[in-house]
């Protein structure tokens, strides 16, 4: 792309901490320079001191890489705080019910802020510093009631962190073919306004949402994600190696292997070069 301006993007691997296999895959890609951010799920089952140390070692080989908090408020995970409500079978609500409750304003904003504050505190205890940014598992940070609680928790407990917004910057006519992404666009528009009002910075563009139930070619998807993504934009991804712990917790399994294989390939490096995109800061 002769003459095109170099675009710096954030390629963020979500779910560090969900399983040993996912952790290993993310660390391998960080060390290869194929990622420049990962979001840590401090309520996950694979976030021991060894997991943290291994991630820090990988990031030491890639100084462009940021480490953020993957704020988690949906099943099948447990809250860190004793009095968090509402719960279902002692777990956070499933995603659909969490979204429905938030739209109906049936959540407890104070309980959410306390839980998110505790998750930030656990991140600090594990890593010895505040997260570089905060996002949300299953985009929960954009939900009504949750978004204000999250912005308040970040301002008070991680004031230098930025937050992830999950909305695209494409014209409406180019956004209608992906219902999931269109919903995120709608939720994120309000999230951006609230973040601006709170004085919290966020990524100017977003990509990475797709139908995980379809056997899509991730290289083709990634090429589409990079189209029209502005400088400073963020692409969400979920690479990793499948293991029994992951299978027990999350239906998103084989797709993680496909994402890993593509991001580790020479084809991904060529795609970045063709689009004049860099993961350097």
mmCIF file of C-alpha atoms in Angstrom:
data_model
loop_
_atom_site.group_PDB
_atom_site.id
_atom_site.type_symbol
_atom_site.label_atom_id
_atom_site.label_comp_id
_atom_site.label_asym_id
_atom_site.label_seq_id
_atom_site.Cartn_x
_atom_site.Cartn_y
_atom_site.Cartn_z
ATOM 1 C CA UNK A 1 0.000 0.000 0.000
ATOM 2 C CA UNK A 2 2.462 2.601 -1.231
ATOM 3 C CA UNK A 3 1.914 6.007 0.336
ATOM 4 C CA UNK A 4 -0.670 4.794 2.858
ATOM 5 C CA UNK A 5 -0.271 6.033 6.420
ATOM 6 C CA UNK A 6 0.985 3.476 8.924
ATOM 7 C CA UNK A 7 -1.790 2.396 11.276
ATOM 8 C CA UNK A 8 -1.031 1.304 14.811
ATOM 9 C CA UNK A 9 -3.640 -1.075 16.171
ATOM 10 C CA UNK A 10 -4.158 -3.071 19.336
ATOM 11 C CA UNK A 11 -4.622 -6.795 18.768
ATOM 12 C CA UNK A 12 -5.982 -8.052 22.068
ATOM 13 C CA UNK A 13 -6.291 -11.689 23.099
ATOM 14 C CA UNK A 14 -9.123 -12.089 25.588
ATOM 15 C CA UNK A 15 -9.557 -14.658 28.367
ATOM 16 C CA UNK A 16 -6.060 -15.117 29.804
ATOM 17 C CA UNK A 17 -6.790 -17.124 32.939
ATOM 18 C CA UNK A 18 -9.641 -19.238 31.614
ATOM 19 C CA UNK A 19 -7.498 -22.372 31.115
ATOM 20 C CA UNK A 20 -3.840 -23.467 30.929
ATOM 21 C CA UNK A 21 -4.085 -24.160 27.191
ATOM 22 C CA UNK A 22 -5.467 -20.724 26.389
ATOM 23 C CA UNK A 23 -2.791 -19.151 28.583
ATOM 24 C CA UNK A 24 -0.019 -21.023 26.813
ATOM 25 C CA UNK A 25 -1.260 -20.073 23.348
ATOM 26 C CA UNK A 26 -1.547 -16.396 24.264
ATOM 27 C CA UNK A 27 1.946 -16.345 25.765
ATOM 28 C CA UNK A 28 3.409 -17.975 22.663
ATOM 29 C CA UNK A 29 1.839 -15.365 20.397
ATOM 30 C CA UNK A 30 2.971 -12.511 22.629
ATOM 31 C CA UNK A 31 6.546 -13.784 22.553
ATOM 32 C CA UNK A 32 6.322 -13.986 18.727
ATOM 33 C CA UNK A 33 5.153 -10.361 18.575
ATOM 34 C CA UNK A 34 1.778 -11.369 17.107
ATOM 35 C CA UNK A 35 -0.252 -9.761 19.925
ATOM 36 C CA UNK A 36 0.196 -6.485 21.746
ATOM 37 C CA UNK A 37 -2.426 -6.863 24.471
ATOM 38 C CA UNK A 38 -4.063 -9.560 26.549
ATOM 39 C CA UNK A 39 -6.978 -9.294 28.963
ATOM 40 C CA UNK A 40 -6.677 -11.206 32.224
ATOM 41 C CA UNK A 41 -9.677 -12.911 33.793
ATOM 42 C CA UNK A 42 -8.834 -12.807 37.515
ATOM 43 C CA UNK A 43 -11.861 -14.971 38.397
ATOM 44 C CA UNK A 44 -10.674 -17.734 36.052
ATOM 45 C CA UNK A 45 -9.299 -21.102 37.234
ATOM 46 C CA UNK A 46 -5.864 -20.638 35.582
ATOM 47 C CA UNK A 47 -4.537 -17.487 37.196
ATOM 48 C CA UNK A 48 -2.015 -18.803 39.689
ATOM 49 C CA UNK A 49 1.236 -17.034 40.534
ATOM 50 C CA UNK A 50 2.946 -19.270 37.977
ATOM 51 C CA UNK A 51 0.468 -18.189 35.270
ATOM 52 C CA UNK A 52 1.111 -14.547 36.131
ATOM 53 C CA UNK A 53 4.888 -14.992 36.171
ATOM 54 C CA UNK A 54 4.848 -16.788 32.826
ATOM 55 C CA UNK A 55 2.789 -13.973 31.280
ATOM 56 C CA UNK A 56 5.160 -11.356 32.642
ATOM 57 C CA UNK A 57 8.080 -13.284 31.145
ATOM 58 C CA UNK A 58 6.378 -13.340 27.726
ATOM 59 C CA UNK A 59 5.625 -9.617 27.887
ATOM 60 C CA UNK A 60 9.263 -8.932 28.810
ATOM 61 C CA UNK A 61 10.127 -10.265 25.335
ATOM 62 C CA UNK A 62 7.534 -7.970 23.739
ATOM 63 C CA UNK A 63 7.615 -4.470 25.250
ATOM 64 C CA UNK A 64 4.747 -3.407 22.975
ATOM 65 C CA UNK A 65 2.329 -5.668 24.867
ATOM 66 C CA UNK A 66 -0.139 -4.321 27.428
ATOM 67 C CA UNK A 67 -1.879 -6.354 30.132
ATOM 68 C CA UNK A 68 -5.450 -5.478 31.023
ATOM 69 C CA UNK A 69 -8.246 -6.669 33.269
ATOM 70 C CA UNK A 70 -10.981 -8.756 31.635
ATOM 71 C CA UNK A 71 -13.817 -7.764 33.973
ATOM 72 C CA UNK A 72 -16.094 -10.773 34.339
ATOM 73 C CA UNK A 73 -19.744 -10.698 35.435
ATOM 74 C CA UNK A 74 -21.298 -13.672 33.620
ATOM 75 C CA UNK A 75 -21.570 -17.424 34.196
ATOM 76 C CA UNK A 76 -20.029 -19.926 34.624
ATOM 77 C CA UNK A 77 -17.777 -17.878 36.913
ATOM 78 C CA UNK A 78 -18.112 -16.962 40.581
ATOM 79 C CA UNK A 79 -17.927 -13.436 42.001
ATOM 80 C CA UNK A 80 -15.054 -12.500 44.280
ATOM 81 C CA UNK A 81 -17.318 -10.581 46.648
ATOM 82 C CA UNK A 82 -19.533 -12.343 49.179
ATOM 83 C CA UNK A 83 -22.662 -10.215 48.791
ATOM 84 C CA UNK A 84 -22.802 -9.846 45.017
ATOM 85 C CA UNK A 85 -26.326 -10.175 43.646
ATOM 86 C CA UNK A 86 -28.143 -11.336 41.574
ATOM 87 C CA UNK A 87 -26.752 -14.847 41.199
ATOM 88 C CA UNK A 88 -28.009 -18.084 39.685
ATOM 89 C CA UNK A 89 -26.872 -21.280 41.404
ATOM 90 C CA UNK A 90 -24.160 -19.238 43.163
ATOM 91 C CA UNK A 91 -22.710 -18.130 39.810
ATOM 92 C CA UNK A 92 -22.961 -14.871 37.894
ATOM 93 C CA UNK A 93 -26.036 -14.703 35.656
ATOM 94 C CA UNK A 94 -25.746 -16.254 32.170
ATOM 95 C CA UNK A 95 -25.063 -13.721 29.417
ATOM 96 C CA UNK A 96 -28.618 -13.498 28.080
ATOM 97 C CA UNK A 97 -30.157 -13.023 31.495
ATOM 98 C CA UNK A 98 -27.455 -10.500 32.465
ATOM 99 C CA UNK A 99 -28.213 -8.415 29.379
ATOM 100 C CA UNK A 100 -31.951 -8.640 29.968
ATOM 101 C CA UNK A 101 -31.648 -7.638 33.620
ATOM 102 C CA UNK A 102 -29.422 -4.704 32.686
ATOM 103 C CA UNK A 103 -31.850 -3.442 30.043
ATOM 104 C CA UNK A 104 -34.677 -3.664 32.597
ATOM 105 C CA UNK A 105 -32.478 -1.893 35.199
ATOM 106 C CA UNK A 106 -32.831 -4.840 37.597
ATOM 107 C CA UNK A 107 -29.146 -5.070 38.542
ATOM 108 C CA UNK A 108 -27.532 -3.737 41.713
ATOM 109 C CA UNK A 109 -25.119 -1.046 40.512
ATOM 110 C CA UNK A 110 -23.415 -0.736 43.905
ATOM 111 C CA UNK A 111 -22.808 -4.493 44.069
ATOM 112 C CA UNK A 112 -21.366 -4.430 40.547
ATOM 113 C CA UNK A 113 -19.012 -1.559 41.361
ATOM 114 C CA UNK A 114 -17.836 -3.354 44.501
ATOM 115 C CA UNK A 115 -17.204 -6.553 42.534
ATOM 116 C CA UNK A 116 -15.295 -4.707 39.812
ATOM 117 C CA UNK A 117 -13.270 -2.824 42.398
ATOM 118 C CA UNK A 118 -12.370 -6.175 43.961
ATOM 119 C CA UNK A 119 -11.368 -7.607 40.581
ATOM 120 C CA UNK A 120 -9.095 -4.608 39.990
ATOM 121 C CA UNK A 121 -7.606 -5.102 43.463
ATOM 122 C CA UNK A 122 -6.915 -8.770 42.715
ATOM 123 C CA UNK A 123 -5.189 -7.793 39.465
ATOM 124 C CA UNK A 124 -2.993 -5.367 41.410
ATOM 125 C CA UNK A 125 -2.203 -8.070 43.980
ATOM 126 C CA UNK A 126 -1.207 -10.510 41.210
ATOM 127 C CA UNK A 127 0.755 -8.170 38.949
ATOM 128 C CA UNK A 128 1.996 -5.561 41.402
ATOM 129 C CA UNK A 129 0.416 -2.714 39.458
ATOM 130 C CA UNK A 130 -2.879 -1.509 38.055
ATOM 131 C CA UNK A 131 -4.076 -2.837 34.671
ATOM 132 C CA UNK A 132 -3.139 -0.911 31.540
ATOM 133 C CA UNK A 133 -6.770 -1.053 30.480
ATOM 134 C CA UNK A 134 -10.079 -2.632 31.467
ATOM 135 C CA UNK A 135 -12.505 -4.419 29.186
ATOM 136 C CA UNK A 136 -15.320 -6.879 29.790
ATOM 137 C CA UNK A 137 -15.878 -10.591 29.229
ATOM 138 C CA UNK A 138 -18.708 -10.970 26.688
ATOM 139 C CA UNK A 139 -18.747 -7.146 26.345
ATOM 140 C CA UNK A 140 -20.527 -6.765 29.665
ATOM 141 C CA UNK A 141 -18.793 -3.410 30.212
ATOM 142 C CA UNK A 142 -21.136 -1.847 27.642
ATOM 143 C CA UNK A 143 -24.366 -2.979 29.349
ATOM 144 C CA UNK A 144 -26.695 -0.494 31.072
ATOM 145 C CA UNK A 145 -25.953 -0.138 34.806
ATOM 146 C CA UNK A 146 -22.695 -2.076 34.372
ATOM 147 C CA UNK A 147 -21.060 0.664 32.301
ATOM 148 C CA UNK A 148 -21.458 3.354 34.954
ATOM 149 C CA UNK A 149 -20.246 1.007 37.686
ATOM 150 C CA UNK A 150 -17.216 0.018 35.626
ATOM 151 C CA UNK A 151 -16.289 3.600 34.742
ATOM 152 C CA UNK A 152 -16.553 4.592 38.405
ATOM 153 C CA UNK A 153 -14.407 1.649 39.506
ATOM 154 C CA UNK A 154 -11.758 2.437 36.886
ATOM 155 C CA UNK A 155 -11.632 6.135 37.753
ATOM 156 C CA UNK A 156 -11.154 5.389 41.445
ATOM 157 C CA UNK A 157 -8.855 2.362 41.270
ATOM 158 C CA UNK A 158 -7.025 2.457 37.921
ATOM 159 C CA UNK A 159 -7.080 6.139 36.925
ATOM 160 C CA UNK A 160 -4.456 5.804 34.180
ATOM 161 C CA UNK A 161 -6.209 2.867 32.495
ATOM 162 C CA UNK A 162 -8.187 3.137 29.291
ATOM 163 C CA UNK A 163 -11.343 1.140 28.654
ATOM 164 C CA UNK A 164 -12.544 -0.870 25.686
ATOM 165 C CA UNK A 165 -15.547 0.247 23.712
ATOM 166 C CA UNK A 166 -16.944 -2.373 21.327
ATOM 167 C CA UNK A 167 -18.493 -0.246 18.582
ATOM 168 C CA UNK A 168 -17.448 -0.027 14.935
ATOM 169 C CA UNK A 169 -16.921 3.240 13.060
ATOM 170 C CA UNK A 170 -18.368 2.019 9.741
ATOM 171 C CA UNK A 171 -21.367 3.695 8.056
ATOM 172 C CA UNK A 172 -24.690 2.140 9.061
ATOM 173 C CA UNK A 173 -25.161 0.540 5.646
ATOM 174 C CA UNK A 174 -21.992 -1.500 6.161
ATOM 175 C CA UNK A 175 -22.965 -2.692 9.623
ATOM 176 C CA UNK A 176 -26.360 -4.302 9.056
ATOM 177 C CA UNK A 177 -25.090 -7.767 8.052
ATOM 178 C CA UNK A 178 -23.830 -8.696 11.538
ATOM 179 C CA UNK A 179 -26.577 -8.577 14.201
ATOM 180 C CA UNK A 180 -24.184 -9.262 17.093
ATOM 181 C CA UNK A 181 -21.841 -6.472 16.068
ATOM 182 C CA UNK A 182 -24.781 -4.137 15.455
ATOM 183 C CA UNK A 183 -25.994 -4.696 19.028
ATOM 184 C CA UNK A 184 -22.501 -3.913 20.292
ATOM 185 C CA UNK A 185 -22.480 -0.751 18.172
ATOM 186 C CA UNK A 186 -25.692 0.395 19.856
ATOM 187 C CA UNK A 187 -24.562 -0.399 23.402
ATOM 188 C CA UNK A 188 -21.128 1.114 22.797
ATOM 189 C CA UNK A 189 -22.464 4.443 21.552
ATOM 190 C CA UNK A 190 -23.819 5.181 25.027
ATOM 191 C CA UNK A 191 -20.705 3.691 26.645
ATOM 192 C CA UNK A 192 -18.486 6.108 24.704
ATOM 193 C CA UNK A 193 -20.594 9.079 25.765
ATOM 194 C CA UNK A 194 -20.444 8.022 29.417
ATOM 195 C CA UNK A 195 -16.684 7.406 29.237
ATOM 196 C CA UNK A 196 -16.114 10.821 27.665
ATOM 197 C CA UNK A 197 -18.171 12.455 30.392
ATOM 198 C CA UNK A 198 -16.180 10.570 33.032
ATOM 199 C CA UNK A 199 -12.861 11.571 31.480
ATOM 200 C CA UNK A 200 -11.852 7.957 30.740
ATOM 201 C CA UNK A 201 -10.102 7.270 27.430
ATOM 202 C CA UNK A 202 -11.096 4.465 25.081
ATOM 203 C CA UNK A 203 -10.123 2.908 21.752
ATOM 204 C CA UNK A 204 -11.384 4.905 18.739
ATOM 205 C CA UNK A 205 -12.407 1.853 16.716
ATOM 206 C CA UNK A 206 -13.257 -1.802 17.276
ATOM 207 C CA UNK A 207 -13.419 -5.047 15.305
ATOM 208 C CA UNK A 208 -13.323 -8.751 15.994
ATOM 209 C CA UNK A 209 -16.945 -9.778 16.606
ATOM 210 C CA UNK A 210 -18.141 -12.653 14.459
ATOM 211 C CA UNK A 211 -20.498 -15.642 14.594
ATOM 212 C CA UNK A 212 -18.502 -18.196 16.588
ATOM 213 C CA UNK A 213 -20.954 -20.967 15.643
ATOM 214 C CA UNK A 214 -19.853 -20.909 11.992
ATOM 215 C CA UNK A 215 -16.666 -22.488 10.663
ATOM 216 C CA UNK A 216 -15.326 -19.202 9.317
ATOM 217 C CA UNK A 217 -11.882 -18.702 7.805
ATOM 218 C CA UNK A 218 -10.131 -16.512 10.344
ATOM 219 C CA UNK A 219 -7.669 -15.087 7.811
ATOM 220 C CA UNK A 220 -10.566 -13.771 5.730
ATOM 221 C CA UNK A 221 -12.227 -12.412 8.846
ATOM 222 C CA UNK A 222 -9.038 -10.672 9.974
ATOM 223 C CA UNK A 223 -8.660 -8.985 6.583
ATOM 224 C CA UNK A 224 -12.185 -7.628 7.019
ATOM 225 C CA UNK A 225 -11.475 -6.493 10.582
ATOM 226 C CA UNK A 226 -8.582 -4.362 9.356
ATOM 227 C CA UNK A 227 -10.663 -2.654 6.665
ATOM 228 C CA UNK A 228 -11.513 0.905 7.725
ATOM 229 C CA UNK A 229 -10.172 0.359 11.258
ATOM 230 C CA UNK A 230 -8.754 3.726 12.327
ATOM 231 C CA UNK A 231 -5.308 4.339 13.744
ATOM 232 C CA UNK A 232 -5.424 3.324 17.401
ATOM 233 C CA UNK A 233 -8.295 0.907 16.786
ATOM 234 C CA UNK A 234 -8.601 -2.461 18.523
ATOM 235 C CA UNK A 235 -9.190 -5.956 17.201
ATOM 236 C CA UNK A 236 -10.444 -8.515 19.710
ATOM 237 C CA UNK A 237 -9.358 -12.143 19.311
ATOM 238 C CA UNK A 238 -9.517 -15.399 21.280
ATOM 239 C CA UNK A 239 -6.544 -17.614 20.385
ATOM 240 C CA UNK A 240 -5.391 -20.544 22.484
ATOM 241 C CA UNK A 241 -4.977 -24.289 22.815
ATOM 242 C CA UNK A 242 -8.007 -26.357 23.768
ATOM 243 C CA UNK A 243 -7.901 -28.383 26.988
ATOM 244 C CA UNK A 244 -10.435 -30.078 29.255
ATOM 245 C CA UNK A 245 -10.788 -27.065 31.530
ATOM 246 C CA UNK A 246 -11.715 -24.855 28.584
ATOM 247 C CA UNK A 247 -14.207 -27.410 27.269
ATOM 248 C CA UNK A 248 -15.924 -27.479 30.668
ATOM 249 C CA UNK A 249 -16.206 -23.686 30.833
ATOM 250 C CA UNK A 250 -16.733 -22.326 27.347
ATOM 251 C CA UNK A 251 -18.316 -23.463 24.056
ATOM 252 C CA UNK A 252 -15.750 -21.394 22.121
ATOM 253 C CA UNK A 253 -13.067 -24.067 21.638
ATOM 254 C CA UNK A 254 -11.941 -25.167 18.169
ATOM 255 C CA UNK A 255 -12.197 -21.592 16.918
ATOM 256 C CA UNK A 256 -9.446 -20.672 19.373
ATOM 257 C CA UNK A 257 -7.113 -23.174 17.723
ATOM 258 C CA UNK A 258 -7.917 -21.767 14.283
ATOM 259 C CA UNK A 259 -7.258 -18.223 15.473
ATOM 260 C CA UNK A 260 -3.972 -19.316 17.034
ATOM 261 C CA UNK A 261 -2.788 -21.057 13.870
ATOM 262 C CA UNK A 262 -3.532 -18.038 11.717
ATOM 263 C CA UNK A 263 -1.939 -15.496 14.042
ATOM 264 C CA UNK A 264 1.200 -17.647 14.296
ATOM 265 C CA UNK A 265 1.445 -17.908 10.496
ATOM 266 C CA UNK A 266 3.441 -15.965 7.927
ATOM 267 C CA UNK A 267 0.127 -15.115 6.237
ATOM 268 C CA UNK A 268 -0.804 -12.894 9.182
ATOM 269 C CA UNK A 269 2.512 -11.052 8.988
ATOM 270 C CA UNK A 270 1.928 -10.503 5.275
ATOM 271 C CA UNK A 271 -1.606 -9.239 5.905
ATOM 272 C CA UNK A 272 -0.306 -6.617 8.326
ATOM 273 C CA UNK A 273 2.344 -5.516 5.854
ATOM 274 C CA UNK A 274 -0.150 -5.359 2.953
ATOM 275 C CA UNK A 275 -2.464 -3.157 5.012
ATOM 276 C CA UNK A 276 0.408 -1.032 6.390
ATOM 277 C CA UNK A 277 -0.554 -2.010 9.930
ATOM 278 C CA UNK A 278 1.803 -2.382 12.876
ATOM 279 C CA UNK A 279 1.395 -3.756 16.387
ATOM 280 C CA UNK A 280 4.200 -1.498 17.621
ATOM 281 C CA UNK A 281 3.380 1.461 19.837
#
